[in-house]
mmCIF file of C-alpha atoms in Angstrom:
data_model
loop_
_atom_site.group_PDB
_atom_site.id
_atom_site.type_symbol
_atom_site.label_atom_id
_atom_site.label_comp_id
_atom_site.label_asym_id
_atom_site.label_seq_id
_atom_site.Cartn_x
_atom_site.Cartn_y
_atom_site.Cartn_z
ATOM 1 C CA UNK A 1 144.757 102.786 89.099
ATOM 2 C CA UNK A 2 143.788 104.581 92.308
ATOM 3 C CA UNK A 3 140.100 105.322 92.737
ATOM 4 C CA UNK A 4 139.363 109.065 92.730
ATOM 5 C CA UNK A 5 137.454 110.649 95.557
ATOM 6 C CA UNK A 6 133.929 111.633 94.530
ATOM 7 C CA UNK A 7 133.124 115.358 94.618
ATOM 8 C CA UNK A 8 131.110 116.622 97.576
ATOM 9 C CA UNK A 9 127.543 117.672 96.767
ATOM 10 C CA UNK A 10 127.086 121.085 98.378
ATOM 11 C CA UNK A 11 123.522 121.770 97.214
ATOM 12 C CA UNK A 12 120.849 120.650 94.742
ATOM 13 C CA UNK A 13 118.008 122.788 93.377
ATOM 14 C CA UNK A 14 115.126 122.080 91.012
ATOM 15 C CA UNK A 15 115.498 124.403 88.006
ATOM 16 C CA UNK A 16 112.583 123.198 85.860
ATOM 17 C CA UNK A 17 109.899 120.554 86.090
ATOM 18 C CA UNK A 18 107.370 119.018 83.719
ATOM 19 C CA UNK A 19 105.140 115.960 83.857
ATOM 20 C CA UNK A 20 108.055 113.829 82.646
ATOM 21 C CA UNK A 21 111.293 115.640 83.498
ATOM 22 C CA UNK A 22 112.840 117.385 86.487
ATOM 23 C CA UNK A 23 116.057 119.327 85.908
ATOM 24 C CA UNK A 24 118.343 119.867 88.894
ATOM 25 C CA UNK A 25 121.344 122.112 89.448
ATOM 26 C CA UNK A 26 123.995 120.370 91.524
ATOM 27 C CA UNK A 27 126.730 122.398 93.272
ATOM 28 C CA UNK A 28 129.886 120.301 93.647
ATOM 29 C CA UNK A 29 133.265 120.685 95.340
ATOM 30 C CA UNK A 30 136.023 118.539 93.854
ATOM 31 C CA UNK A 31 138.891 117.096 95.914
ATOM 32 C CA UNK A 32 141.221 119.858 94.667
ATOM 33 C CA UNK A 33 138.855 122.539 96.061
ATOM 34 C CA UNK A 34 137.373 123.630 92.710
ATOM 35 C CA UNK A 35 133.609 124.252 92.875
ATOM 36 C CA UNK A 36 131.269 123.937 89.894
ATOM 37 C CA UNK A 37 127.561 123.775 89.182
ATOM 38 C CA UNK A 38 126.253 121.048 86.870
ATOM 39 C CA UNK A 39 122.757 120.364 85.585
ATOM 40 C CA UNK A 40 121.212 116.916 85.368
ATOM 41 C CA UNK A 41 117.920 115.148 85.040
ATOM 42 C CA UNK A 42 116.852 114.374 88.607
ATOM 43 C CA UNK A 43 117.275 110.637 89.209
ATOM 44 C CA UNK A 44 113.912 108.871 88.993
ATOM 45 C CA UNK A 45 115.077 105.573 90.421
ATOM 46 C CA UNK A 46 113.318 103.714 87.593
ATOM 47 C CA UNK A 47 115.380 101.813 85.121
ATOM 48 C CA UNK A 48 114.495 100.289 81.761
ATOM 49 C CA UNK A 49 115.035 97.269 79.542
ATOM 50 C CA UNK A 50 115.567 96.808 75.812
ATOM 51 C CA UNK A 51 115.282 93.398 74.206
ATOM 52 C CA UNK A 52 116.811 91.967 71.034
ATOM 53 C CA UNK A 53 114.276 89.249 70.110
ATOM 54 C CA UNK A 54 115.617 86.551 67.779
ATOM 55 C CA UNK A 55 113.260 83.958 66.265
ATOM 56 C CA UNK A 56 114.115 80.288 65.654
ATOM 57 C CA UNK A 57 114.249 81.198 61.935
ATOM 58 C CA UNK A 58 117.048 83.701 62.641
ATOM 59 C CA UNK A 59 115.001 86.892 62.325
ATOM 60 C CA UNK A 60 115.232 89.928 64.557
ATOM 61 C CA UNK A 61 111.876 91.330 65.647
ATOM 62 C CA UNK A 62 111.840 95.118 65.692
ATOM 63 C CA UNK A 63 109.105 97.678 66.208
ATOM 64 C CA UNK A 64 108.385 100.822 64.276
ATOM 65 C CA UNK A 65 106.996 103.494 66.572
ATOM 66 C CA UNK A 66 106.626 107.246 66.666
ATOM 67 C CA UNK A 67 109.408 109.221 68.374
ATOM 68 C CA UNK A 68 108.371 112.772 69.208
ATOM 69 C CA UNK A 69 112.033 113.808 69.682
ATOM 70 C CA UNK A 70 112.785 113.261 65.993
ATOM 71 C CA UNK A 71 109.165 113.731 64.865
ATOM 72 C CA UNK A 72 109.354 110.540 62.847
ATOM 73 C CA UNK A 73 108.683 106.815 62.981
ATOM 74 C CA UNK A 74 111.813 104.992 64.134
ATOM 75 C CA UNK A 75 112.788 101.350 63.785
ATOM 76 C CA UNK A 76 114.131 99.823 66.990
ATOM 77 C CA UNK A 77 113.937 97.045 69.521
ATOM 78 C CA UNK A 78 111.119 96.641 72.055
ATOM 79 C CA UNK A 79 111.823 98.521 75.291
ATOM 80 C CA UNK A 80 110.166 99.869 78.385
ATOM 81 C CA UNK A 81 110.398 100.835 82.029
ATOM 82 C CA UNK A 82 110.800 98.313 84.812
ATOM 83 C CA UNK A 83 107.699 98.454 87.018
ATOM 84 C CA UNK A 84 108.087 98.607 90.806
ATOM 85 C CA UNK A 85 108.700 95.103 92.166
ATOM 86 C CA UNK A 86 109.773 93.686 88.784
ATOM 87 C CA UNK A 87 113.205 92.323 87.961
ATOM 88 C CA UNK A 88 114.740 93.376 84.632
ATOM 89 C CA UNK A 89 114.011 89.913 83.187
ATOM 90 C CA UNK A 90 110.364 90.022 84.294
ATOM 91 C CA UNK A 91 110.005 93.489 82.771
ATOM 92 C CA UNK A 92 111.661 92.261 79.564
ATOM 93 C CA UNK A 93 109.178 89.423 79.154
ATOM 94 C CA UNK A 94 106.210 91.702 79.918
ATOM 95 C CA UNK A 95 107.362 94.345 77.429
ATOM 96 C CA UNK A 96 107.931 91.704 74.731
ATOM 97 C CA UNK A 97 104.366 90.459 75.175
ATOM 98 C CA UNK A 98 102.974 94.004 75.104
ATOM 99 C CA UNK A 99 104.962 95.291 72.135
ATOM 100 C CA UNK A 100 105.502 92.319 69.797
ATOM 101 C CA UNK A 101 103.077 89.657 71.040
ATOM 102 C CA UNK A 102 105.750 87.153 72.084
ATOM 103 C CA UNK A 103 107.276 86.005 75.345
ATOM 104 C CA UNK A 104 110.750 84.493 75.638
ATOM 105 C CA UNK A 105 111.827 81.302 77.405
ATOM 106 C CA UNK A 106 115.469 82.399 77.279
ATOM 107 C CA UNK A 107 116.495 85.902 78.351
ATOM 108 C CA UNK A 108 120.210 86.701 78.454
ATOM 109 C CA UNK A 109 121.338 90.048 79.937
ATOM 110 C CA UNK A 110 124.005 91.521 77.631
ATOM 111 C CA UNK A 111 124.993 94.754 79.413
ATOM 112 C CA UNK A 112 123.635 97.518 81.606
ATOM 113 C CA UNK A 113 124.138 100.910 79.931
ATOM 114 C CA UNK A 114 123.596 104.593 80.700
ATOM 115 C CA UNK A 115 122.557 106.929 77.879
ATOM 116 C CA UNK A 116 124.497 110.054 78.921
ATOM 117 C CA UNK A 117 126.119 109.730 82.368
ATOM 118 C CA UNK A 118 126.863 113.461 82.573
ATOM 119 C CA UNK A 119 123.130 114.221 82.559
ATOM 120 C CA UNK A 120 121.174 111.035 83.352
ATOM 121 C CA UNK A 121 121.446 108.314 85.980
ATOM 122 C CA UNK A 122 118.808 105.946 84.610
ATOM 123 C CA UNK A 123 120.139 102.608 83.490
ATOM 124 C CA UNK A 124 118.917 100.303 80.756
ATOM 125 C CA UNK A 125 119.589 96.563 80.691
ATOM 126 C CA UNK A 126 120.078 95.203 77.170
ATOM 127 C CA UNK A 127 118.745 91.647 76.880
ATOM 128 C CA UNK A 128 118.899 88.967 74.190
ATOM 129 C CA UNK A 129 115.502 87.214 73.939
ATOM 130 C CA UNK A 130 115.316 83.731 72.392
ATOM 131 C CA UNK A 131 113.000 80.712 72.363
ATOM 132 C CA UNK A 132 110.040 82.961 71.618
ATOM 133 C CA UNK A 133 106.425 81.849 72.040
ATOM 134 C CA UNK A 134 103.217 83.700 71.100
ATOM 135 C CA UNK A 135 101.532 85.574 73.954
ATOM 136 C CA UNK A 136 100.048 89.058 73.915
ATOM 137 C CA UNK A 137 99.451 91.476 76.780
ATOM 138 C CA UNK A 138 97.721 94.856 76.521
ATOM 139 C CA UNK A 139 100.339 97.617 76.335
ATOM 140 C CA UNK A 140 100.256 101.353 76.952
ATOM 141 C CA UNK A 141 101.196 102.517 73.450
ATOM 142 C CA UNK A 142 98.864 105.112 71.894
ATOM 143 C CA UNK A 143 98.658 103.144 68.632
ATOM 144 C CA UNK A 144 99.479 99.586 67.555
ATOM 145 C CA UNK A 145 103.186 99.093 66.893
ATOM 146 C CA UNK A 146 104.315 97.684 63.569
ATOM 147 C CA UNK A 147 106.430 94.561 64.115
ATOM 148 C CA UNK A 148 109.204 94.255 61.524
ATOM 149 C CA UNK A 149 111.126 91.031 60.856
ATOM 150 C CA UNK A 150 114.728 91.529 59.826
ATOM 151 C CA UNK A 151 117.090 88.625 59.019
ATOM 152 C CA UNK A 152 119.900 88.494 61.580
ATOM 153 C CA UNK A 153 122.186 87.507 58.685
ATOM 154 C CA UNK A 154 121.548 91.019 57.256
ATOM 155 C CA UNK A 155 122.255 92.882 60.521
ATOM 156 C CA UNK A 156 125.010 94.955 58.916
ATOM 157 C CA UNK A 157 122.434 96.407 56.501
ATOM 158 C CA UNK A 158 120.189 97.217 59.473
ATOM 159 C CA UNK A 159 123.043 99.190 61.045
ATOM 160 C CA UNK A 160 123.005 101.458 57.978
ATOM 161 C CA UNK A 161 119.210 101.727 57.669
ATOM 162 C CA UNK A 162 118.090 105.377 57.955
ATOM 163 C CA UNK A 163 115.266 104.609 60.412
ATOM 164 C CA UNK A 164 117.502 102.530 62.725
ATOM 165 C CA UNK A 165 119.452 105.307 64.417
ATOM 166 C CA UNK A 166 118.979 105.084 68.186
ATOM 167 C CA UNK A 167 122.356 104.586 69.882
ATOM 168 C CA UNK A 168 120.900 102.151 72.427
ATOM 169 C CA UNK A 169 119.488 99.953 69.638
ATOM 170 C CA UNK A 170 122.780 99.957 67.750
ATOM 171 C CA UNK A 171 124.634 98.998 70.937
ATOM 172 C CA UNK A 172 122.125 96.218 71.661
ATOM 173 C CA UNK A 173 122.443 94.811 68.144
ATOM 174 C CA UNK A 174 126.238 94.798 68.228
ATOM 175 C CA UNK A 175 126.329 93.111 71.654
ATOM 176 C CA UNK A 176 123.744 90.519 70.550
ATOM 177 C CA UNK A 177 125.753 89.746 67.402
ATOM 178 C CA UNK A 178 128.898 89.362 69.485
ATOM 179 C CA UNK A 179 127.153 87.030 71.952
ATOM 180 C CA UNK A 180 125.513 84.921 69.219
ATOM 181 C CA UNK A 181 128.829 84.547 67.346
ATOM 182 C CA UNK A 182 130.246 82.761 70.439
ATOM 183 C CA UNK A 183 127.393 80.202 70.517
#
């Protein structure tokens, strides 16, 4: 399949800005001459990691934390931003220690994903974390996170759990199951 020519960016403008978000309008000209304006979150250049920690006993370690978007406590995997100078695997181990009190001797990247490519450019690396060992680092969460053990053998029930609804977590779980089934 022939690779399509990328549209030409004619102009970008900041439409709205907050402490966390910056919305841009992007004027584009496509190869057929059609011009359109799209809106996107301005690229931050910072990417993130999400880990699927699996204990030697075959349990998944999840966290329950408040999500202001849904105004509820959600069950999901530990995650966080990659700090400047960190690799995704270094960030993964740091976030594990901050959020669940464990590091991992084995970190296996599963896939790099984008939440909504039409609006966001930030990428998240999904990582399987195994050979866990206890170690805690101080995190930046406003309250202690509840760590929840869930048997990997009951992962299909987790997929249907009402509090486990984040698309990135579901993707991470399915990829981890697929990887572990090959071992």
